[in-house]
Tab-separated table of C-alpha atoms in Angstrom:
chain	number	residue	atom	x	y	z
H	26	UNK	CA	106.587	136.627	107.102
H	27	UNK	CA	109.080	134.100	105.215
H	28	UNK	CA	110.421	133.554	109.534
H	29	UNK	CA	106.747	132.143	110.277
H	30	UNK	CA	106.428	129.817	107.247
H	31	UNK	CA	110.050	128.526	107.866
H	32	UNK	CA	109.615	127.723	110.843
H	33	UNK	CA	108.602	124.156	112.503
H	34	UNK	CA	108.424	122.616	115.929
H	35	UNK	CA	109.305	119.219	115.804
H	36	UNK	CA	107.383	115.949	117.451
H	37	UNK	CA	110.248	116.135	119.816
H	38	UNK	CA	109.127	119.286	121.034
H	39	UNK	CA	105.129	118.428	121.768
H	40	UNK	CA	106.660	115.491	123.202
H	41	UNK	CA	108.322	117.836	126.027
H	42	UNK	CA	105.255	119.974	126.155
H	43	UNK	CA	102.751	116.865	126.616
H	44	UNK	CA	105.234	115.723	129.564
H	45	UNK	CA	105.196	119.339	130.899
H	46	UNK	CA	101.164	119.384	131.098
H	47	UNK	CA	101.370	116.204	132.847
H	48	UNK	CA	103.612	117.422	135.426
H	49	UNK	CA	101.162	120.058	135.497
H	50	UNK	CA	98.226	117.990	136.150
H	51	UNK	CA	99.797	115.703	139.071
H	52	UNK	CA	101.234	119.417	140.631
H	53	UNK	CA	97.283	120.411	141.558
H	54	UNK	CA	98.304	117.309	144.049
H	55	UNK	CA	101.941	117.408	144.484
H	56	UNK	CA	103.239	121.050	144.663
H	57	UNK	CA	106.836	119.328	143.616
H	58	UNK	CA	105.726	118.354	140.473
H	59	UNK	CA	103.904	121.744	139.416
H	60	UNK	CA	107.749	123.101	140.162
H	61	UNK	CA	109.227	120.569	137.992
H	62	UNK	CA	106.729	121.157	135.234
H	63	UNK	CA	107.389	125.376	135.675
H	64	UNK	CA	111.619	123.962	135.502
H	65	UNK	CA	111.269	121.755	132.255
H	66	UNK	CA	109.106	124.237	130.331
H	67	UNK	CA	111.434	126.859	131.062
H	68	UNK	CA	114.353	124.868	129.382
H	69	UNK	CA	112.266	123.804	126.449
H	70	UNK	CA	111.312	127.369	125.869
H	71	UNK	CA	115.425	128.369	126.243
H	72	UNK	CA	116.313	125.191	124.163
H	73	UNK	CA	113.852	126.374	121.053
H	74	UNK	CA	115.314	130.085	121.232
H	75	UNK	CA	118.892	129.089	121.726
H	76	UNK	CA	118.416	126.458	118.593
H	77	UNK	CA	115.771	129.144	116.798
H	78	UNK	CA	119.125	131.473	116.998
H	79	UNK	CA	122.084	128.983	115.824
H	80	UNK	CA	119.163	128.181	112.548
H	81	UNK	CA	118.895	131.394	111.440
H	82	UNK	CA	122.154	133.146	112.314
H	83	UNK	CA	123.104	132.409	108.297
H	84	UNK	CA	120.506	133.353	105.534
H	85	UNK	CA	121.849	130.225	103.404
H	86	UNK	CA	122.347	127.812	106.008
H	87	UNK	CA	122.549	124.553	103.483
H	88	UNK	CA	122.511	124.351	99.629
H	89	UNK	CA	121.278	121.864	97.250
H	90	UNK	CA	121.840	120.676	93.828
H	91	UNK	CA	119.626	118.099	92.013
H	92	UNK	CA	121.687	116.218	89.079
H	93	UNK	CA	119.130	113.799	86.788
H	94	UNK	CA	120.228	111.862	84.452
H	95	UNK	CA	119.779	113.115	80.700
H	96	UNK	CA	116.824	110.606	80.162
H	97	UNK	CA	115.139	107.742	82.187
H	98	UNK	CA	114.990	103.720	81.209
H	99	UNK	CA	111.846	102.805	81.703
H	100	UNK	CA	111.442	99.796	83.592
H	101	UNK	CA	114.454	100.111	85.371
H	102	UNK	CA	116.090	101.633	88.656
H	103	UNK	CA	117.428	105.293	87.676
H	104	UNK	CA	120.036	107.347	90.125
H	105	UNK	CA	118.764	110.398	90.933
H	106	UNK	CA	121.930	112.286	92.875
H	107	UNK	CA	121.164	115.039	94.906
H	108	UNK	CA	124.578	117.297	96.183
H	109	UNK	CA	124.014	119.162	99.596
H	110	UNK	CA	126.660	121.074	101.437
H	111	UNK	CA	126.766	122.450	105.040
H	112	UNK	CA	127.641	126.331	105.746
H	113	UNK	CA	127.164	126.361	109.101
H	114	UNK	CA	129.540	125.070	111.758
H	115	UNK	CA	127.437	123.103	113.535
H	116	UNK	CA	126.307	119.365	112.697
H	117	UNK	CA	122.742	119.354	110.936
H	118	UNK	CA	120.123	116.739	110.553
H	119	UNK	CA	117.685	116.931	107.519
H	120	UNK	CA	114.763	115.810	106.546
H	121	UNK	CA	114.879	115.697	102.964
H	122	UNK	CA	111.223	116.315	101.092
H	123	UNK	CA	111.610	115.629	97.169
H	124	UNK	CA	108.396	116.774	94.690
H	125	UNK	CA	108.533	113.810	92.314
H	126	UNK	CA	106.883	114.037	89.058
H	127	UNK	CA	103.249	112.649	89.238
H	128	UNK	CA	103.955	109.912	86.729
H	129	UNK	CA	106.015	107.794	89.467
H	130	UNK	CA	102.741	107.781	91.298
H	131	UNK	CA	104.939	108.596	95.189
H	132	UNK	CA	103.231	111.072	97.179
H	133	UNK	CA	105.484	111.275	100.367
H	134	UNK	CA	109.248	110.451	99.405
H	135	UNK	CA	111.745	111.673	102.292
H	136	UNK	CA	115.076	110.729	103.882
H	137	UNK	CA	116.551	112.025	106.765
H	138	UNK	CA	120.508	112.371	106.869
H	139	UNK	CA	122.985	113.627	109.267
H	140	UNK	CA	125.186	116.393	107.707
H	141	UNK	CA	128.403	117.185	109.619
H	142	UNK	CA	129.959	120.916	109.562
H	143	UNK	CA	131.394	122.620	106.853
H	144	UNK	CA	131.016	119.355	104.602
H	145	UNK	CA	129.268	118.479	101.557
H	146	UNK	CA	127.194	115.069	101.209
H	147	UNK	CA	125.114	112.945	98.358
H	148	UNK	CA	122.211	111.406	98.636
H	149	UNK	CA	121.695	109.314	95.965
H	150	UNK	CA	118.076	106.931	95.599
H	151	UNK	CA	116.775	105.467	93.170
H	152	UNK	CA	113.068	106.350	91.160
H	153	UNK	CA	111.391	102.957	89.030
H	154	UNK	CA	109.161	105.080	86.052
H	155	UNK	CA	106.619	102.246	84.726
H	156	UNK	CA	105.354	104.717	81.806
H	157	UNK	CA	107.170	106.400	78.784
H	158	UNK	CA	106.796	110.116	78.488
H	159	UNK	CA	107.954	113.555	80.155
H	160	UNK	CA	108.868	113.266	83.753
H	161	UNK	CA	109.293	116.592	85.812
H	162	UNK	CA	111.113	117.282	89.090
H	163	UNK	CA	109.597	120.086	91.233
H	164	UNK	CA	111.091	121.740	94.317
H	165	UNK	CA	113.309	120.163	96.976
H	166	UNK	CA	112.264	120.771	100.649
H	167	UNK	CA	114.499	120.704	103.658
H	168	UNK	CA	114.406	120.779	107.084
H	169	UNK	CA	116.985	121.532	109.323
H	170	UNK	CA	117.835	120.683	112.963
H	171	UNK	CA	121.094	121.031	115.027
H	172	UNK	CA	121.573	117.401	115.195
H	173	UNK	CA	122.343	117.596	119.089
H	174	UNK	CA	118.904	119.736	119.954
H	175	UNK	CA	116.310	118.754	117.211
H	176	UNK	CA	113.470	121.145	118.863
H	177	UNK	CA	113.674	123.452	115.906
H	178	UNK	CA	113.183	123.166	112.509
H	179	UNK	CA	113.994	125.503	109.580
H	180	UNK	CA	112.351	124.581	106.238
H	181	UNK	CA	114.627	125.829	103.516
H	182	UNK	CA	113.274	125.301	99.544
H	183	UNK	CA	115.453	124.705	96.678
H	184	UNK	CA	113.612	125.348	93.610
H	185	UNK	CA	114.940	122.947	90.992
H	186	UNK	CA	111.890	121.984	88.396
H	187	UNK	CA	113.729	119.890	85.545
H	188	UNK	CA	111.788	117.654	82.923
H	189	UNK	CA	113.549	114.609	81.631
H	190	UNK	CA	112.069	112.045	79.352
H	191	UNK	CA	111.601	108.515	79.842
H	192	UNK	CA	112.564	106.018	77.082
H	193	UNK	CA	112.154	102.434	76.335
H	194	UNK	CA	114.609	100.592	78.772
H	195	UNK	CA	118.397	100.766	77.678
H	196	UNK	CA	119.565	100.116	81.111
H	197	UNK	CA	118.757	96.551	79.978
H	198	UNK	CA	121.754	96.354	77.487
H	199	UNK	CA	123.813	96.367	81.098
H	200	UNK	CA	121.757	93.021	82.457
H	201	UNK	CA	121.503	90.852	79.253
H	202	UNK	CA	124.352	89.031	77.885
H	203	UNK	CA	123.247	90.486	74.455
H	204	UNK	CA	127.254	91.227	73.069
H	205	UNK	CA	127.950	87.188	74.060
H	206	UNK	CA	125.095	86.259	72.056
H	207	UNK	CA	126.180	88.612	68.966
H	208	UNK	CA	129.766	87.223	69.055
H	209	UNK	CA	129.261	83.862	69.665
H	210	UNK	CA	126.666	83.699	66.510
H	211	UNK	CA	129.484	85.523	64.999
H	212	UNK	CA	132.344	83.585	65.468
H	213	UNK	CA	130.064	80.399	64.373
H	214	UNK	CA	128.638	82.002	61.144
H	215	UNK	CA	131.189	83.686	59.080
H	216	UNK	CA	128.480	84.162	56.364
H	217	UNK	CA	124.639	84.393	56.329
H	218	UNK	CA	122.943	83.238	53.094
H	219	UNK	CA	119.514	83.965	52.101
H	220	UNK	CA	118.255	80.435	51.059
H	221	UNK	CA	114.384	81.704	49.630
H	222	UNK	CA	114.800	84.938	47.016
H	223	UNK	CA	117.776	86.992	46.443
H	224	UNK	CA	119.921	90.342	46.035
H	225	UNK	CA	119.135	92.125	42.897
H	226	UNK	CA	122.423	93.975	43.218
H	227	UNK	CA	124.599	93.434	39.670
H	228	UNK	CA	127.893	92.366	40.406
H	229	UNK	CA	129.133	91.033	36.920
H	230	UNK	CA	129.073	89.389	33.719
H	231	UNK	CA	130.619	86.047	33.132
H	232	UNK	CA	130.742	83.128	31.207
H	233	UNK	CA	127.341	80.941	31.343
H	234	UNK	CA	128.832	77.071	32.511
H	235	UNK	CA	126.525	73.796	33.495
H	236	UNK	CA	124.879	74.555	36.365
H	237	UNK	CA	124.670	78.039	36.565
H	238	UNK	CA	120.561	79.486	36.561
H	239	UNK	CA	119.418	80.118	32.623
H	240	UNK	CA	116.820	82.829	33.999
H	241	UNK	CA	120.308	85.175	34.311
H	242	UNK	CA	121.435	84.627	30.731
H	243	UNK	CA	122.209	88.117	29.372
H	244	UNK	CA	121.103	87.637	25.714
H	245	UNK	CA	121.716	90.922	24.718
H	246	UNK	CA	125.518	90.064	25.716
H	247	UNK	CA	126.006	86.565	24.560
H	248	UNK	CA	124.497	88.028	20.881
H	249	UNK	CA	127.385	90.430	20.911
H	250	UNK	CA	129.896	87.738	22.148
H	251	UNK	CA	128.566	84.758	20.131
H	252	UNK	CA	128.544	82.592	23.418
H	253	UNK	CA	126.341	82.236	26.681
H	254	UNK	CA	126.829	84.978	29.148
H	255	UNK	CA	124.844	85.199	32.721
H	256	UNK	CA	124.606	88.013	34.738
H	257	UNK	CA	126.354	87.479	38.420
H	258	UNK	CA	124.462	89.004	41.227
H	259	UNK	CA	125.913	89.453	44.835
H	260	UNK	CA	125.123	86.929	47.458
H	261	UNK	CA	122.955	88.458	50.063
H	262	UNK	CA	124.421	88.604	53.131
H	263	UNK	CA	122.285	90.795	55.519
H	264	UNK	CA	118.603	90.006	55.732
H	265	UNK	CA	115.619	92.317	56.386
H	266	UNK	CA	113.992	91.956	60.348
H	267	UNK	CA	111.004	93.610	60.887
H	268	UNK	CA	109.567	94.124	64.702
H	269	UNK	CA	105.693	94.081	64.761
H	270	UNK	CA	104.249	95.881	67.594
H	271	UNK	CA	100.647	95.250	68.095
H	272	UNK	CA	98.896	98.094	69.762
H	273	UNK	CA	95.686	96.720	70.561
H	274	UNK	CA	94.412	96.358	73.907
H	275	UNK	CA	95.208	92.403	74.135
H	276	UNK	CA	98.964	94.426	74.684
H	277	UNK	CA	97.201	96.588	77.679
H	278	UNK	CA	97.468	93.782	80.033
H	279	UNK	CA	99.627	95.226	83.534
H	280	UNK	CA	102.463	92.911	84.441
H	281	UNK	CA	104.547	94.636	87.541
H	282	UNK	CA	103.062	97.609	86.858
H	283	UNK	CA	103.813	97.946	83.621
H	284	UNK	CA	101.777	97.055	80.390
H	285	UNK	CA	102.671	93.947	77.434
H	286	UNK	CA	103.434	97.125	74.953
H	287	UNK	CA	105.811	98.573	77.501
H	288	UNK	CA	107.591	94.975	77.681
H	289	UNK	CA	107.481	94.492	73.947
H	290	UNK	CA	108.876	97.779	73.295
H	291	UNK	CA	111.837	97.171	75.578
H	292	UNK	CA	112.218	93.717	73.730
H	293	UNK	CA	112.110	95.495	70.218
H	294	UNK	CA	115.330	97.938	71.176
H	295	UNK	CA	117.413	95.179	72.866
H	296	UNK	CA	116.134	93.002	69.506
H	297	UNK	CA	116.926	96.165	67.427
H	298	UNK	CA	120.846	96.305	68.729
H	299	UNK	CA	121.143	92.677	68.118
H	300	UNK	CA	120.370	92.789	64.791
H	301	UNK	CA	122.432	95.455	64.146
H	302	UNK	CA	125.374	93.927	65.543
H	303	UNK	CA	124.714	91.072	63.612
H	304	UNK	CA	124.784	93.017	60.166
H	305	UNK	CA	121.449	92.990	59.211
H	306	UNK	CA	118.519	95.770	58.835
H	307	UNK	CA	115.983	95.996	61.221
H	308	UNK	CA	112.741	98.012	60.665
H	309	UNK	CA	109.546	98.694	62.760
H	310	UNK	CA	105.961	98.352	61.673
H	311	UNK	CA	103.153	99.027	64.375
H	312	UNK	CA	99.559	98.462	63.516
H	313	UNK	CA	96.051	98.458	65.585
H	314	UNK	CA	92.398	98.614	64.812
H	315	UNK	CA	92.866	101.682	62.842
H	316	UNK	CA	95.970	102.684	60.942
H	317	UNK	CA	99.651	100.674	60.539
H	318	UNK	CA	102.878	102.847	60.847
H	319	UNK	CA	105.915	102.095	58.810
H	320	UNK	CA	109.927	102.223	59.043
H	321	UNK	CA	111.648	100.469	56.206
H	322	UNK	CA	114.530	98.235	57.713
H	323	UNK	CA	118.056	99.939	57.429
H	324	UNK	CA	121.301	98.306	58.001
H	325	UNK	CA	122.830	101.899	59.907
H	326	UNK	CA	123.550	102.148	63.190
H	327	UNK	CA	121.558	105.305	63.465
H	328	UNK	CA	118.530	103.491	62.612
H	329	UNK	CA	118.830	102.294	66.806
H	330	UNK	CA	118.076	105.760	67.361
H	331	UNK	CA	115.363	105.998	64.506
H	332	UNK	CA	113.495	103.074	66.076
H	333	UNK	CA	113.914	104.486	69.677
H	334	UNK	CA	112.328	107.857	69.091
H	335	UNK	CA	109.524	105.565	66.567
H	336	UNK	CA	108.779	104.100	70.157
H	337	UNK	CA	109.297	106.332	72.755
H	338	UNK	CA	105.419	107.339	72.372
H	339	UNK	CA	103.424	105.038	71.122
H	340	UNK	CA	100.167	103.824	73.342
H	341	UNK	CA	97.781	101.166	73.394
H	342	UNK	CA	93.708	101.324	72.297
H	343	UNK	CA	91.196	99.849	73.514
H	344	UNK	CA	90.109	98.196	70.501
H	345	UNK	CA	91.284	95.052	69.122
H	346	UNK	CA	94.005	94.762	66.400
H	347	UNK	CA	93.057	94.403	62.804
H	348	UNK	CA	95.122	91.719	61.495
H	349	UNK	CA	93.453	92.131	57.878
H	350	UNK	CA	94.599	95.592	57.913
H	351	UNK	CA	98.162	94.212	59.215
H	352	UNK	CA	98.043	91.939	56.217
H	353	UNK	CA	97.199	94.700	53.112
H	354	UNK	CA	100.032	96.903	54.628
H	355	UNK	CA	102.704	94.246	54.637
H	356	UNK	CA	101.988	93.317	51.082
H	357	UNK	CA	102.056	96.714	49.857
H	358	UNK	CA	104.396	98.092	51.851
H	359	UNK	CA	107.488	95.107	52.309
H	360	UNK	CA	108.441	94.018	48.805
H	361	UNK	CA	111.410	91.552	50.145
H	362	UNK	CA	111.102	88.456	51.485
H	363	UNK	CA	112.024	89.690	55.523
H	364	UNK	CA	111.547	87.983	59.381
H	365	UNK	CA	108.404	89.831	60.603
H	366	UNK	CA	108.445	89.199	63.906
H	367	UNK	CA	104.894	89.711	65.752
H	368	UNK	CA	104.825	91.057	69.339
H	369	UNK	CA	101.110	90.279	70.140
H	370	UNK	CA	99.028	88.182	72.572
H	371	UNK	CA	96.699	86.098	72.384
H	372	UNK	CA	94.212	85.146	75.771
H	373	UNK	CA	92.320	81.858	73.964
H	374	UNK	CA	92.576	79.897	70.653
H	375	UNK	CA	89.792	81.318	69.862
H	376	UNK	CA	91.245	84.907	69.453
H	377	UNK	CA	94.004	82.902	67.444
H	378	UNK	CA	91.552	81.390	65.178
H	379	UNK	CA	89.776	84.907	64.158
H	380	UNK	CA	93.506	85.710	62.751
H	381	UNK	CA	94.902	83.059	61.709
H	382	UNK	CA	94.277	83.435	58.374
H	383	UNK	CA	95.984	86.287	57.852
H	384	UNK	CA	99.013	85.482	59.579
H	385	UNK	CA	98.972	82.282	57.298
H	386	UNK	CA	98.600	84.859	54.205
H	387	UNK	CA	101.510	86.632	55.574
H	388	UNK	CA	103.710	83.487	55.709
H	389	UNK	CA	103.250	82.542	51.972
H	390	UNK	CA	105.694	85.899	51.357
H	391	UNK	CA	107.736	86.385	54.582
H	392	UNK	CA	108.763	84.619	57.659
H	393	UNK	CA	106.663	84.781	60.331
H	394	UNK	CA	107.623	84.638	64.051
H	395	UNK	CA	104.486	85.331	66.507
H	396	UNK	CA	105.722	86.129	69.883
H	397	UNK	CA	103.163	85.857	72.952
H	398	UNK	CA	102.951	86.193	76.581
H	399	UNK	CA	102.696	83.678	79.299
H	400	UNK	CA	101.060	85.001	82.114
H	401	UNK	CA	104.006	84.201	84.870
H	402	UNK	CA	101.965	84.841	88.316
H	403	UNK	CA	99.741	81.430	86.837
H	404	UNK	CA	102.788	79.893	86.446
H	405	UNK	CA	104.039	80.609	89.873
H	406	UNK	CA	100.941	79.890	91.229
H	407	UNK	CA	100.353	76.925	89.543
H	408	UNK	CA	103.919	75.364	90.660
H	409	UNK	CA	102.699	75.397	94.285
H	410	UNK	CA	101.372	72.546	95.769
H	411	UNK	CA	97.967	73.189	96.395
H	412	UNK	CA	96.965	72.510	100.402
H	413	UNK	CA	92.539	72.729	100.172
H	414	UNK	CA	89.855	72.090	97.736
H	415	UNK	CA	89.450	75.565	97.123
H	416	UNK	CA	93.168	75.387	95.880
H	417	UNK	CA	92.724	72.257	93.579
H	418	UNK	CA	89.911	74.156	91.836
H	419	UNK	CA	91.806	76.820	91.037
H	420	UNK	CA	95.029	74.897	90.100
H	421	UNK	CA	93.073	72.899	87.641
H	422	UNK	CA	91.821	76.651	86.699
H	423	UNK	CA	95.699	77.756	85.980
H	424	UNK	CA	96.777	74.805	84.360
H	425	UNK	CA	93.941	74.770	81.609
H	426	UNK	CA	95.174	78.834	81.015
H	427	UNK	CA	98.341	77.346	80.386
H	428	UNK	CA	97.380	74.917	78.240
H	429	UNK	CA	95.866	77.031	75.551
H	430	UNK	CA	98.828	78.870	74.998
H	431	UNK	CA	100.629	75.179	74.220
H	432	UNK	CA	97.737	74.992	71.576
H	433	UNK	CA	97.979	77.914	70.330
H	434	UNK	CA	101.971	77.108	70.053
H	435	UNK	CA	100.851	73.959	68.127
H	436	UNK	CA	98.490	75.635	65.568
H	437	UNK	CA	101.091	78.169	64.894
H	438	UNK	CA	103.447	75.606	63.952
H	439	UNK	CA	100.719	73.712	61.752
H	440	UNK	CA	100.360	76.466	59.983
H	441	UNK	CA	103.911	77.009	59.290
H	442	UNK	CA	104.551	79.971	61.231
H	443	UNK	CA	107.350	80.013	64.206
H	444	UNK	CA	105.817	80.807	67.818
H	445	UNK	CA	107.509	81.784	70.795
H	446	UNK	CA	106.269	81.885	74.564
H	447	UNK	CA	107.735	84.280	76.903
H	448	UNK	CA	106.967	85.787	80.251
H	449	UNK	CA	107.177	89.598	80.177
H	450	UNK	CA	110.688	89.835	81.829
H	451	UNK	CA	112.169	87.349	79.607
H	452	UNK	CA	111.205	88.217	76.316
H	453	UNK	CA	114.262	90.612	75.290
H	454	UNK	CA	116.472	87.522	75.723
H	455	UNK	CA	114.588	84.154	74.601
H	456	UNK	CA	113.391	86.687	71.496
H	457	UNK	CA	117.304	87.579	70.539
H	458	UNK	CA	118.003	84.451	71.245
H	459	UNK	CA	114.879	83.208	68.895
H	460	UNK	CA	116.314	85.265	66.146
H	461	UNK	CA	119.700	83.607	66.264
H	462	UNK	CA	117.910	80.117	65.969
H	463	UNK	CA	116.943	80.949	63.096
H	464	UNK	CA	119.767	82.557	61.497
H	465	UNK	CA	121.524	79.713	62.714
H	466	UNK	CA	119.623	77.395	60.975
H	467	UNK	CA	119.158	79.956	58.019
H	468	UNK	CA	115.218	79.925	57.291
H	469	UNK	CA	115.918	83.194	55.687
């Protein structure tokens, strides 16, 4: 039974038999042909039992081994390595059938290779996963021809099911010059100093002289000394950075087949590292139409972990974002005076002006930095020259898209709040590079 569900025919072999009816045909007129036809199906049917023979003659003709990754960047182009070796002594071509996990959306993946005797071979390609989550490998399919015949075909199955998850991109930290950026800003700022608020952490008592602030007199101290004393508190050096991932549906919009969130998540980590790097904390808030999630900022480097298993499942609704709600949570839950940066979008100033409000609330305690999408096929489209009517119409269309997010950058800035556009696959560097503006020019 396992013979007969092994076994294939290949298109080479109909292609013989469709020449051999033929012959047929024209031999009810030409007795020279019907001979011919008789000849050639005689070899085909000694070619398929010769190379039915040489397939079977070993019960493990090839072997395979799968090797994946321990977890995928999403986003990005992952190996996948598969490791085949060749018992036989006899060249081999294979078709190479791969069961890939739904999520990657590929019904019919295959390769064919040419596998010489007694050798071993990898195949390596390469699988693009557009959505977080669990990702599982089924069975590997072969099939196998002497390379010199091909008439035959012996399907051989390798089961291999393996699950690996797929996490916000870190493949990225290979593309984007993020250590440059981090050591450059280094090298330039030997110190950060928080301008607005400061460290509560005690340090020391000293001597109160001219200049020094009378709200840190220690009276209690310069009763038992009979002069001024002043508590000394450290300078604050590393500030708190908050990324604010908006999970309402404004962040459902696909861009190359992924969604805003994914590209905002993948921002947040590369963001996340930078910050570390740079000595400061960095903590995560999301918050939708329902509920806000909290994770206070930490200056650890395990908190880069922390923040990437925080992300690795969060989804969009398909309600919009309560900014109110956004608002209570940051006043009760962030005490310090932090960078919030907001990973949101907004499709009119009109949808700006429903929240402004509460991001200028917001900005009376923290600094705000509102990062936004720029939808880059308008942009493309809109830098073409336009060649009919039709074309003018909708250029004029593009342009006034554009436009409102240039107003909405303007009313941001009115309002005292920082605003950054981005196109999807920029924002992980214009946002570090954002953040270092600003610690550069220490607004915090």
């Amino acid at each position: 039974m396992n013979f007969f569900k092994s076994f294939y025919l290949t298109p080479r072999t109909f292609i013989v038999l469709g020449i051999c009816i033929a012959l047929f045909c024209i031999g009810l007129v030409l007795n020279l042909s019907f001979i011919a036809g008789k000849l050639l199906l005689f070899l085909l049917f000694l070619t398929v039992l010769v190379e039915t023979i040489l397939l079977y003659s070993k019960s493990q003709l090839i072997s395979s081994r799968r090797i994946l990754p321990n977890r995928l960047s999403n986003g990005d182009e992952n190996s996948i390595e598969l490791q085949i070796s060749n018992n036989s002594a006899m060249d081999l071509a294979l078709t190479i059938y791969e069961d890939l996990p739904d999520l990657l959306q590929l019904r019919i993946w295959k390769i064919a290779v040419i596998l010489k005797k007694s050798s071993n071979q990898k195949v390596i390609y390469e699988v693009r996963p557009t959505q977080r989550g669990i990702y599982t490998w089924q069975n590997t399919s072969i099939l196998c021809s002497v390379s010199f015949l091909g008439f035959v075909a012996r399907k051989m199955i390798f089961e291999e099911m393996a699950s690996i998850s797929c996490y916000p991109s870190f493949e990225q930290f290979k593309k984007l010059p993020l250590d440059a950026l981090v050591n450059n800003f280094s090298e330039t700022n030997t110190t950060h100093i928080r301008k607005i608020g400061q460290s509560l952490e005690f340090e020391q008592i000293k001597d109160y002289v001219s200049g020094d602030n009378y709200r840190h007199i220690n009276w209690k101290a310069s009763a038992k000394q009979g002069r001024l004393m002043l508590n000394q508190y450290q300078a604050e050096r590393s500030q708190d950075i908050y990324m604010v991932l908006d999970m309402g549906r404004s962040m459902k919009m696909p861009f190359n087949q992924q969604t805003l969130l994914d590209y905002a998540i993948n921002g947040s980590i590369a963001l996340t590292k930078s910050i570390l790097d740079v000595k400061d904390k960095a903590g995560l808030i999301t918050f939708s139409s329902k509920n806000c999630a909290y994770l206070p900022a930490r200056s650890e480097y395990k908190q880069f972990g922390t923040i990437n298993d925080m992300l690795y499942n969060l989804t969009t609704d398909f309600l919009e974002s309560d900014f109110e709600k956004l608002y209570k949570f940051v006043r009760f839950k962030v005490r310090q005076r932090s960078l919030l940066i907001i990973f949101t979008n907004f499709d009119s100033i009109n949808s700006l002006k429903r929240n402004l409000q509460y991001l200028k609330a917001i900005a009376q305690y923290h600094l705000v930095l509102v990062v936004f999408f720029e939808n880059s096929e308008i942009v493309a489209f809109v830098n073409q020259p336009a060649s009919n009517l039709r074309e003018v119409y909708s250029n004029t269309i593009g342009k006034h898209f554009l436009s409102q997010n240039q107003l909405i950058l303007k009313e941001l800035l009115k309002a005292g709040i920082q605003g950054l556009i981005t196109q999807p696959h920029q924002l992980s560097i214009e946002t570090i590079n954002k953040y270092i503006q600003i610690k550069r020019k220490q607004m915090i």
